Short mmCIF file of C-alpha atoms and ligand atoms in Angstrom, two decimals:
data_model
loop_
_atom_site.label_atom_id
_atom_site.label_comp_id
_atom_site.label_asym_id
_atom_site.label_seq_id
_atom_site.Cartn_x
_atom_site.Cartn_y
_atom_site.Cartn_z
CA UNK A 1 54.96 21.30 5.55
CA UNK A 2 53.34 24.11 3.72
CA UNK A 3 50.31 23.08 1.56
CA UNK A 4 52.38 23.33 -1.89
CA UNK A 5 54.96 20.85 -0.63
CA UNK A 6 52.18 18.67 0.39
CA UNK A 7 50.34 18.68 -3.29
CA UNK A 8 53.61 18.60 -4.79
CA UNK A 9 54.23 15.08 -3.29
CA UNK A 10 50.69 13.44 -4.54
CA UNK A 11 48.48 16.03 -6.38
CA UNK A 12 48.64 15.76 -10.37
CA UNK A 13 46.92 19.00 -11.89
CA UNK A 14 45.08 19.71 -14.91
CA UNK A 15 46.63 21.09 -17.99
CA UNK A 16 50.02 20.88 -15.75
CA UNK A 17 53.53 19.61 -17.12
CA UNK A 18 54.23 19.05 -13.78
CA UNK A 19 58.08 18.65 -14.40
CA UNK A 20 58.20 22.25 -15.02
CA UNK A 21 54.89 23.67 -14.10
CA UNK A 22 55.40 27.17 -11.08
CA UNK A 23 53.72 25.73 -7.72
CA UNK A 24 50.22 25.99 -7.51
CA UNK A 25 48.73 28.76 -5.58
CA UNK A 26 47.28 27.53 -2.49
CA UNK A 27 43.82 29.16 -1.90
CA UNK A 28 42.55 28.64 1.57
CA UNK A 29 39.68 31.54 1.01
CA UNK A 30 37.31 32.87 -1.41
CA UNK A 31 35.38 36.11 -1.17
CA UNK A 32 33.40 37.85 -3.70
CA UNK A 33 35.77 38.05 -6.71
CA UNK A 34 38.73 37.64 -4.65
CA UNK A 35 40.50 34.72 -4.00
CA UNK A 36 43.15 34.60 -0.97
CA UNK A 37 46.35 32.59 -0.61
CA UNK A 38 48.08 30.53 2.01
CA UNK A 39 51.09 32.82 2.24
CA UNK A 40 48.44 36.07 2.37
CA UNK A 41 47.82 37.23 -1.14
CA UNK A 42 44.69 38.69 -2.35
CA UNK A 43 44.14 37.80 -5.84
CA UNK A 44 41.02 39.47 -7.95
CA UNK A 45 39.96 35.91 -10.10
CA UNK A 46 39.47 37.52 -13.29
CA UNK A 47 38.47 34.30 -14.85
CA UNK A 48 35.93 33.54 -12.61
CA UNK A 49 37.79 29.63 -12.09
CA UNK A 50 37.52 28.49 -15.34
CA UNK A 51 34.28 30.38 -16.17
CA UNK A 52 32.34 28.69 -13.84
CA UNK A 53 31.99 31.80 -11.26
CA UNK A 54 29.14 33.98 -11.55
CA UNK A 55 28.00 35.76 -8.22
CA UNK A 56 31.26 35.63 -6.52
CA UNK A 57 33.03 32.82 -4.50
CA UNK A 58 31.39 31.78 -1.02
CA UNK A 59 28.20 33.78 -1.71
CA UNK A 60 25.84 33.72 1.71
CA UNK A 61 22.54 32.56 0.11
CA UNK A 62 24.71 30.04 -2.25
CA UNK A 63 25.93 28.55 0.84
CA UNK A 64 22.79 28.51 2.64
CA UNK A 65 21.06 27.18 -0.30
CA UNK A 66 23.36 24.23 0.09
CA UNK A 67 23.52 23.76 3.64
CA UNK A 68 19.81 23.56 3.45
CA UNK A 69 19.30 21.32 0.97
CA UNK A 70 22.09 18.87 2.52
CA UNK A 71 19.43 18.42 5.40
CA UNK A 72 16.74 17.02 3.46
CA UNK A 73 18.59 14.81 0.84
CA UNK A 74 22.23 15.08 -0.51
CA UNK A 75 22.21 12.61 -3.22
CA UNK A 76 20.08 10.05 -4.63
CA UNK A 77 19.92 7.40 -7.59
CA UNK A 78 18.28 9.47 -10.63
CA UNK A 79 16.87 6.41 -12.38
CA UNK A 80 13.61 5.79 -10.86
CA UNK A 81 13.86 8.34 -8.18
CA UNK A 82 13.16 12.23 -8.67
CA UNK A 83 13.43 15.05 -6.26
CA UNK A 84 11.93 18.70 -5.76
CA UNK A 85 15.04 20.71 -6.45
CA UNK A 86 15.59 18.71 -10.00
CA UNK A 87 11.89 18.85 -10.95
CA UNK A 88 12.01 23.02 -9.86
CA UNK A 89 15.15 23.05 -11.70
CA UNK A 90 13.68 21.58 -15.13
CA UNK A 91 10.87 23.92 -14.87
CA UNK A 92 13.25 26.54 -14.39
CA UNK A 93 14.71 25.93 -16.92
CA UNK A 94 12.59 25.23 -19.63
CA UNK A 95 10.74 28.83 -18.77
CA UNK A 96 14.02 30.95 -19.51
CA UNK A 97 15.56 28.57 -22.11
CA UNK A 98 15.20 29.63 -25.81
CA UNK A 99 11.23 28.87 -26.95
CA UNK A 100 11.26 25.33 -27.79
CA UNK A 101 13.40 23.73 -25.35
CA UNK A 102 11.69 21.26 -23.02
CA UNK A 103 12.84 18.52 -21.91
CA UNK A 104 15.99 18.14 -19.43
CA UNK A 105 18.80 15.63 -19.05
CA UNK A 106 21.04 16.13 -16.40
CA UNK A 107 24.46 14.84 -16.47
CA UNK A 108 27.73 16.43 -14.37
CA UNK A 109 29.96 18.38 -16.50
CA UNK A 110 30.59 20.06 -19.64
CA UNK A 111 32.28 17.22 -21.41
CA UNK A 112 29.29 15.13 -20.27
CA UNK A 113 26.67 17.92 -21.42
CA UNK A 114 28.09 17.20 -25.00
CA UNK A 115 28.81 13.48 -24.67
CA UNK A 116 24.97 13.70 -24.05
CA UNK A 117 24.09 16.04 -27.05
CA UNK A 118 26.01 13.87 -29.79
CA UNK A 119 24.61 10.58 -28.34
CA UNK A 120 20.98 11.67 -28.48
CA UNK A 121 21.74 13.27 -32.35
CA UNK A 122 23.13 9.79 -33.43
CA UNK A 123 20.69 7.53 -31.46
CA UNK A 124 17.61 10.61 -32.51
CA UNK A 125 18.27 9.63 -36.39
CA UNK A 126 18.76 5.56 -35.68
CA UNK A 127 15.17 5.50 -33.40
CA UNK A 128 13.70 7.23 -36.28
CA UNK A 129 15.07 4.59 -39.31
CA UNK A 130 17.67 6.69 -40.36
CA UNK A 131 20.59 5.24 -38.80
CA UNK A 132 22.95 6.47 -41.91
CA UNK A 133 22.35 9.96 -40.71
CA UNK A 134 25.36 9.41 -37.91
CA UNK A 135 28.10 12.23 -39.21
CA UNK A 136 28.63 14.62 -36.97
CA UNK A 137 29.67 18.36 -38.15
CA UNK A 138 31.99 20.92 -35.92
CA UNK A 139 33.13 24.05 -36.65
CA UNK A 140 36.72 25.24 -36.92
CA UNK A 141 37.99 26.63 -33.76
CA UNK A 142 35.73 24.66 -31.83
CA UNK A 143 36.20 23.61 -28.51
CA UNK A 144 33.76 21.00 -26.31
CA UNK A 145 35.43 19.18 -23.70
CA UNK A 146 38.26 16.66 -22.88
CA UNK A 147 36.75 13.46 -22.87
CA UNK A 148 36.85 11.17 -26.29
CA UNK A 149 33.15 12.56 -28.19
CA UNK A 150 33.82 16.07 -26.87
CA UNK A 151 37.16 15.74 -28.27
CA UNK A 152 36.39 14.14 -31.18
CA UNK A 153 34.05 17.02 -32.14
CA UNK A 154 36.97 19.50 -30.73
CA UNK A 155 39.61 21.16 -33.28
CA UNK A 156 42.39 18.98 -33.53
CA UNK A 157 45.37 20.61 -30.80
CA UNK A 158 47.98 19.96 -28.62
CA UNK A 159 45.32 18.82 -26.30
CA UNK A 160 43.66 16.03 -28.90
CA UNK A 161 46.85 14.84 -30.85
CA UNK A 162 47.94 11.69 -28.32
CA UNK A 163 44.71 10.64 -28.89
CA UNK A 164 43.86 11.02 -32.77
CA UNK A 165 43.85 7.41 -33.18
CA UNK A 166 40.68 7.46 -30.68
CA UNK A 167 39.24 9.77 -31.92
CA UNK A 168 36.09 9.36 -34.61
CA UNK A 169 35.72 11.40 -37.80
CA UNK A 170 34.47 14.10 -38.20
CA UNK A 171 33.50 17.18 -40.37
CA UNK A 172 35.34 20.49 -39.97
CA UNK A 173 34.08 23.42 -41.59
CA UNK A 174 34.15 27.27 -41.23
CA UNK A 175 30.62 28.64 -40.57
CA UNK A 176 30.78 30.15 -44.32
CA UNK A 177 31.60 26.55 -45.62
CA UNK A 178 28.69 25.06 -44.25
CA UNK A 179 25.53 25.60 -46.73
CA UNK A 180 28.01 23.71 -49.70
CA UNK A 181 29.23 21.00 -47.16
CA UNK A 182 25.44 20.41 -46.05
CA UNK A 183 24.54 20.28 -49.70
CA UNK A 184 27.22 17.92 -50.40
CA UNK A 185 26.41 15.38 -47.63
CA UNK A 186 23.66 16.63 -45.64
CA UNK A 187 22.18 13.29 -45.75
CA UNK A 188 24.82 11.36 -43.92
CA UNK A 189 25.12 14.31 -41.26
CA UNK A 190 23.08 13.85 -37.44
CA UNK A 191 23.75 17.37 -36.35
CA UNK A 192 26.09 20.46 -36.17
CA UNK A 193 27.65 21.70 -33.59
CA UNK A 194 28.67 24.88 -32.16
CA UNK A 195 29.63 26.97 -29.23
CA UNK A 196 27.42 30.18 -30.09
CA UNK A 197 28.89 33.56 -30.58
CA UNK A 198 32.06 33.41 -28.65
CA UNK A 199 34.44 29.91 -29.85
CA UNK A 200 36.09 29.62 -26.05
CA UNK A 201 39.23 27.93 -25.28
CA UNK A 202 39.60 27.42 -29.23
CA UNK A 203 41.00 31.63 -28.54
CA UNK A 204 37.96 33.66 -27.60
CA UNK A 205 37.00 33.88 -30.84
CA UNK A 206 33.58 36.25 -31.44
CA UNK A 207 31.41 35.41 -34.61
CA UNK A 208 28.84 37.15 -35.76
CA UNK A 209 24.75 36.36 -34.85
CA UNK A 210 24.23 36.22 -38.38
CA UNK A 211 26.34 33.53 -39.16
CA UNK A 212 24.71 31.71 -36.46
CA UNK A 213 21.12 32.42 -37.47
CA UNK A 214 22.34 30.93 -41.02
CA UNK A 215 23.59 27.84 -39.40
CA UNK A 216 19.99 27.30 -37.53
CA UNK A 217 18.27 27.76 -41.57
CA UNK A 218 20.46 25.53 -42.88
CA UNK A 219 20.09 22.68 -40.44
CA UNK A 220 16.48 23.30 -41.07
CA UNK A 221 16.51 23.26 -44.35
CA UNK A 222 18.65 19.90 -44.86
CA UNK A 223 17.26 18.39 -42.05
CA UNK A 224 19.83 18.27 -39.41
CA UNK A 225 19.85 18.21 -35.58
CA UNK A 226 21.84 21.73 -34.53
CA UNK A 227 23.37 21.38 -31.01
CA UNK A 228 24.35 24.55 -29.27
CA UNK A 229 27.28 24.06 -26.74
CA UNK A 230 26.34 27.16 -24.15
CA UNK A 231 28.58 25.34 -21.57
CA UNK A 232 30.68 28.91 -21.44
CA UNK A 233 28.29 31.09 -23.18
CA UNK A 234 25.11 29.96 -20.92
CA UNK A 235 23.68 32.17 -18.00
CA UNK A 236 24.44 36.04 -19.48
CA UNK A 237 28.57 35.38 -20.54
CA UNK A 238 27.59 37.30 -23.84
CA UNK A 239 25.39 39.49 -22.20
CA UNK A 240 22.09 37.35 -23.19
CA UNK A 241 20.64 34.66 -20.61
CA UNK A 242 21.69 32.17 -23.67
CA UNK A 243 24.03 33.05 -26.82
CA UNK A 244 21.37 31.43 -29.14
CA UNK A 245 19.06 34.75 -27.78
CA UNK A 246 21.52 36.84 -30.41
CA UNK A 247 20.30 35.42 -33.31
CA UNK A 248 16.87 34.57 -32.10
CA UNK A 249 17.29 30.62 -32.80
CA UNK A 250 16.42 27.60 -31.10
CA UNK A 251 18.88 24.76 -31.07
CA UNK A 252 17.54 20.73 -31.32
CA UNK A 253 19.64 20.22 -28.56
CA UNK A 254 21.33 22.83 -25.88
CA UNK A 255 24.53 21.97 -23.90
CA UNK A 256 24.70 24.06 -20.21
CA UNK A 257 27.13 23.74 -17.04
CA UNK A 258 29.53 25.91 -15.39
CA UNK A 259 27.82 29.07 -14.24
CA UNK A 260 24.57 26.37 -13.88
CA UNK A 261 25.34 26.31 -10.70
CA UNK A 262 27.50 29.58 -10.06
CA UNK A 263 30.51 27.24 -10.38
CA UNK A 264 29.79 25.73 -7.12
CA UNK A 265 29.20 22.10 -8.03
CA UNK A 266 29.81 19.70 -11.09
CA UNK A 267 26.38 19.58 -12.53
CA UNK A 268 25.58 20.20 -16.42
CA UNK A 269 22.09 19.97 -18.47
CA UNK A 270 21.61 18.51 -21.94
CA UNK A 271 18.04 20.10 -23.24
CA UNK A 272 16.31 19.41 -26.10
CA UNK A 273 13.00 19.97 -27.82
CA UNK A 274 9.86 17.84 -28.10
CA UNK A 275 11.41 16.48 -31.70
CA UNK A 276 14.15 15.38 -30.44
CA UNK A 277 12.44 13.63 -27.15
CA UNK A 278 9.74 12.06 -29.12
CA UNK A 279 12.15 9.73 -30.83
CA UNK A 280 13.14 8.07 -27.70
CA UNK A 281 9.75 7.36 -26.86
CA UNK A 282 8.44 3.41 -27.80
CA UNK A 283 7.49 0.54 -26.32
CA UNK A 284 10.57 -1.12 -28.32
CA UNK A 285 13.01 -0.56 -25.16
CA UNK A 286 16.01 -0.43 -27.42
CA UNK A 287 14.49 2.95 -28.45
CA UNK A 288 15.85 3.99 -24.71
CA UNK A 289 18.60 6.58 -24.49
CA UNK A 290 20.43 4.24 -22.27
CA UNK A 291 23.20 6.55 -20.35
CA UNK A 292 23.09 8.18 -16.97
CA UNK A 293 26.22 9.04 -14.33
CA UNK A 294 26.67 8.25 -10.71
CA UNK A 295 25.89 12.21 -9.97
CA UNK A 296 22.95 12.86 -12.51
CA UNK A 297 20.77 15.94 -10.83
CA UNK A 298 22.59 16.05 -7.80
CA UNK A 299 20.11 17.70 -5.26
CA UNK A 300 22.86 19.74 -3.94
CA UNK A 301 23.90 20.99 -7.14
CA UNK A 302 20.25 21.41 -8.15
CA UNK A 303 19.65 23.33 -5.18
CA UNK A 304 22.32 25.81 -5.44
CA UNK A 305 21.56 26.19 -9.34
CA UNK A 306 17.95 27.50 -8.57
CA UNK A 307 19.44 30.00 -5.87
CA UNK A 308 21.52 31.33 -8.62
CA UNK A 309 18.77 31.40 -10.68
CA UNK A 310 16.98 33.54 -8.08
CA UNK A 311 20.17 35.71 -7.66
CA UNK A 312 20.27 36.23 -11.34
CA UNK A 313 16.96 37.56 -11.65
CA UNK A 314 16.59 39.85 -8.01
CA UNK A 315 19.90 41.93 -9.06
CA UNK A 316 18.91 42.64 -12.76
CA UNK A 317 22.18 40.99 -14.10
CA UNK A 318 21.64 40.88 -17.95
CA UNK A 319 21.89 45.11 -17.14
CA UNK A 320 24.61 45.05 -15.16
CA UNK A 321 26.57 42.57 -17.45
CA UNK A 322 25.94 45.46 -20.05
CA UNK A 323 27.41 48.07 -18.43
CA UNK A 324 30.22 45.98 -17.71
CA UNK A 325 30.28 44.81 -21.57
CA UNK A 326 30.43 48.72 -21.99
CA UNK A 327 33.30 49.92 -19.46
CA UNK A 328 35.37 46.81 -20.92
CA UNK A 329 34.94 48.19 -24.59
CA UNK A 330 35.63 51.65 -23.67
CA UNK A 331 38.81 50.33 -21.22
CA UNK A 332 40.25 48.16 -23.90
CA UNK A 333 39.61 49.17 -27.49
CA UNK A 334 42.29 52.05 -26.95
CA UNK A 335 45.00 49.15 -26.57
CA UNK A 336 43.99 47.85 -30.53
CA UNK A 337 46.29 50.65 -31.12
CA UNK A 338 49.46 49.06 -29.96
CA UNK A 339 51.80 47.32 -32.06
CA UNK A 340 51.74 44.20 -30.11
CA UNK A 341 48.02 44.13 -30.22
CA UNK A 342 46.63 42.27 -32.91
CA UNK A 343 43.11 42.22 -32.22
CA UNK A 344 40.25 43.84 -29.26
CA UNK A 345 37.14 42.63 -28.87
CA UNK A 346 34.33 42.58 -26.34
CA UNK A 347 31.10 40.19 -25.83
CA UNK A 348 28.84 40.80 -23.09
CA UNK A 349 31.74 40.12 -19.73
CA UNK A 350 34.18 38.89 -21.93
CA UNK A 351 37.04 41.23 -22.90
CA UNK A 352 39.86 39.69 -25.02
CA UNK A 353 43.29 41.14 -25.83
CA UNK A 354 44.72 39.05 -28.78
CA UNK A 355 48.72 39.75 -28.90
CA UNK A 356 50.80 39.57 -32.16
CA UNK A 357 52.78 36.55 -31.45
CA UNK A 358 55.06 34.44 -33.57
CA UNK A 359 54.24 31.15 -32.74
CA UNK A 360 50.67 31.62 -31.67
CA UNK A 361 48.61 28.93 -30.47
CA UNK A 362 47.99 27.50 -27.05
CA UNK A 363 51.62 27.29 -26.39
CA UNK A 364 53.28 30.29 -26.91
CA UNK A 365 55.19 31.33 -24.31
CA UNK A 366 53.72 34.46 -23.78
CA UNK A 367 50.86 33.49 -22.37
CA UNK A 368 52.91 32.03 -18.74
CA UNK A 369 54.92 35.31 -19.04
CA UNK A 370 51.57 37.28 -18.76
CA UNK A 371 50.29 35.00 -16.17
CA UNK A 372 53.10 35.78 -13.72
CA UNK A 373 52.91 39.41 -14.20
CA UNK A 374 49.47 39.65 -13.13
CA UNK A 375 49.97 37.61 -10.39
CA UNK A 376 52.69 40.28 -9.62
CA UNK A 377 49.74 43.17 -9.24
CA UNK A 378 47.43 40.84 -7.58
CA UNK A 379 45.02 39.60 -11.08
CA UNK A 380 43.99 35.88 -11.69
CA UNK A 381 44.34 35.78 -15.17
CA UNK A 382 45.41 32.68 -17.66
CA UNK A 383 45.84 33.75 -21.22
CA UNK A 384 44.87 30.72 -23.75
CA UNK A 385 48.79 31.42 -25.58
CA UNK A 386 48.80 34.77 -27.05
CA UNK A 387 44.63 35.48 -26.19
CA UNK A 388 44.63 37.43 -23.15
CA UNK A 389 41.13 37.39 -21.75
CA UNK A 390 39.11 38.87 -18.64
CA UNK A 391 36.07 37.49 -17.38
CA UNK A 392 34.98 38.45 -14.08
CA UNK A 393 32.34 37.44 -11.96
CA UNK A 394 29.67 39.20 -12.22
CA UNK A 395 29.33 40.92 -8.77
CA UNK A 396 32.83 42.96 -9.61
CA UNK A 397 32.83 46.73 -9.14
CA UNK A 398 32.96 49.11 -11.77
CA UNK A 399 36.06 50.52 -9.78
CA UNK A 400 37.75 46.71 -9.69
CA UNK A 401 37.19 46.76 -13.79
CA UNK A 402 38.64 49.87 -14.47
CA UNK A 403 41.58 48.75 -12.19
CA UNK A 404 42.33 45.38 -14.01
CA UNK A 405 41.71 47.15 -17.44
CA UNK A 406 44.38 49.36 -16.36
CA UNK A 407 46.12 47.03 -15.48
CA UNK A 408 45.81 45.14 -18.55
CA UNK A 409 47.24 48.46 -20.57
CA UNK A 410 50.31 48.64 -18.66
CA UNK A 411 51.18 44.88 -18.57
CA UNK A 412 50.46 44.88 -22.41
CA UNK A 413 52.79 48.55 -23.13
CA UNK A 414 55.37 47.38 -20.55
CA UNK A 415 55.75 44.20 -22.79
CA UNK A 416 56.29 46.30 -26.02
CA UNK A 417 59.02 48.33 -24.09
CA UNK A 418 60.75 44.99 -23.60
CA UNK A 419 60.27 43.62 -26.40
C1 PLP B 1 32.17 25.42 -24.83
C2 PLP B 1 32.65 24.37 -23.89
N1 PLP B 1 32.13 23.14 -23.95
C3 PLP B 1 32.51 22.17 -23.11
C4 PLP B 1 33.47 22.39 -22.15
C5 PLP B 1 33.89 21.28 -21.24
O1 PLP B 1 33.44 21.50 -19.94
P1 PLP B 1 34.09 20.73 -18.72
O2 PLP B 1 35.45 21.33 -18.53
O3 PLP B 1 33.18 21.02 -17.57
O4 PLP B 1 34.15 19.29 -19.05
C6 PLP B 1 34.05 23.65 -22.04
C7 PLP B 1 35.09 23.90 -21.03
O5 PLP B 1 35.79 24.87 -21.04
C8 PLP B 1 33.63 24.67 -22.94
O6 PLP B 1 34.16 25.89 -22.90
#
């Protein structure tokens, strides 16, 4: 039985109707930004597996890193316990995080990372007497995650409407809304969030630094917590180390996983600033932020997190993610001329193609169309309905760009001589 007939009798996959839903591929390799199937495909992963991939799949000194640190200790409880690779990590950390930021959490995946954030905003203003400050603010657009509070805080979707009635309240606003909604009811609100510069699965959408340095002044100035979700834009996506780095601000509380740990393990960080930590700190122990998970600093995931840290910084990255924010502007604005281009646009390794569409949304029917053609000429790529979007690992060639942007062109003209 070939592996796809074996997952088809017992797997369930993500995001999947799997009534309908093309077999998976089945990946038995990973090299560098290729990905190779059972039945001897090689596939360039132009979304670098959900964002998470940063140096390339099955890097040598990622998997030593690992193999290593599996020697000394794999996993151990993280309340009451510590470990070298968490401790380096933290410090890590806190050096290259935006000024400000010092104190780590560690929890195991992006949902988690905001789970975290909106629990310490809520719990922040009820330590400190304020326990009426407990709305939470999200932006239009926004997406953070799958689980109930990262939902909750999400745009409402396809993805969150089974679940409305689960789901708590709260306030959606367009950045350019936010100074009269803060006005209104700043005093009820614990904290904004957002996902800085580039709004993810909510369509790649780009917004501009100074609409993010207004939202830091205005949760200054009425007194608010603002929580940055970098769980996509973290580790040089927008061509900064951190997205807050475009507008020069420093969040209360900073949300990080996926590229944490070059997308090889589940691991995510919850940071926040000396504020923010002070609260919890009393000898009243109901003051305690009382939540943790099984896999909280994993050493593993620690371990391989600080060798990506290292990798980051020996190959220069932030400069090569700006020539490759460069070739991908040059490679794709041309295609804004096409009539079933709506929209190019570029941050850092992110290059988005936005196609006119109908229906629009996360369900338009282009997007699996797309998917399959790419496929076709050997390209990972899954566009979020009518968004098309590239974002490579950052170890690919200039060469492999220009290929996939060409790529891109023809996929995108050949679908306006169709139709
Ligand atoms: C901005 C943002 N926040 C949170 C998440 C949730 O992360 P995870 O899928 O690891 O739970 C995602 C995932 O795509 C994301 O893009």
């Amino acid at each position: 039985m070939s592996l796809v007939d074996r997952d088809k009798a017992v797997v369930w996959h993500p995001y999947t109707q799997m009534k309908t839903a093309a077999p998976p591929l089945a990946i038995v390799r990973g090299q560098g930004v290729y990905l190779y199937t059972e039945d001897g495909r090689q596939l360039l992963d132009g979304i670098s597996s959900w964002w998470v991939n940063i140096h390339g799949h099955s890097h040598p000194r990622l998997n030593q890193a690992i193999a290593e640190q599996a020697k000394k200790i794999e996993h151990v409880i993280f309340a009451g316990a510590t470990h070298e690779p968490a401790v380096e990590l933290a410090e890590r950390l806190v050096g290259i995080l935006p000024a400000g930021l010092t104190r780590i959490f560690y929890s195991d995946n992006g949902s988690t990372a905001v789970e975290v954030a909106i629990k310490l905003a809520v719990q922040y203003w009820q330590n400190a007497g304020k326990p009426d400050r407990r709305g939470i603010v999200a932006l239009r657009h926004a997406y953070h995650g799958d689980t109930i509070g990262a939902m909750s805080v999400s745009e409402e979707s396809v993805f969150t409407q089974p679940f409305a009635p689960l789901l708590f309240p709260v306030d959606r606003v367009h950045p350019g809304e936010l100074e009269d909604h803060l006005k209104a009811h700043g005093q009820r609100i614990a904290a904004v969030i957002v996902e800085p510069m580039l709004q993810g699965a909510g369509g790649m959408i780009i917004w501009p630094a100074e609409s993010l340095a207004r939202v830091r002044e205005l949760c200054y100035r009425h007194g608010v917590l603002m929580i940055a979700d970098e769980v996509l834009t973290g580790f040089g996506r927008t061509g900064r180390m951190f997205a807050c780095e475009h507008a020069s601000v420093t969040p209360d509380i900073i949300c990080l996983s996926k590229a944490l740990t070059a997308g090889y393990l589940p691991m995510a960080v919850t940071a926040v600033t000396n504020a923010v930590y002070g609260a919890f700190l009393s000898d009243d122990r109901a003051k305690t932020f009382f939540h943790g998970h099984s896999f909280t600093a994993n050493p593993l995931g620690c371990a391989v997190a600080l060798a990506s840290l290292d990798l980051f910084e020996e190959g220069n990255l932030l400069e090569r993610i700006g020539r490759l924010e460069r070739q991908l502007r040059e490679g794709l604005s041309p295609l804004a001329a096409l009539p079933a281009v709506a929209d190019v646009r570029v941050i850092g390794g992110v290059g988005v193609v936005e196609l006119r569409s109908d229906s629009g949304g996360y369900l338009d029917t282009i997007g699996p169309r797309l998917y399959e053609e790419f496929l076709a000429r050997g390209i990972l790529l899954r566009p979020l309905g009518n968004v098309l979007y590239f974002m490579p690992p950052y170890v690919i060639t200039d060469a492999e760009v220009d290929w996939v942007v060409g790529c891109i062109g023809d996929v995108v003209k050949g679908l306006e001589a169709r139709g």
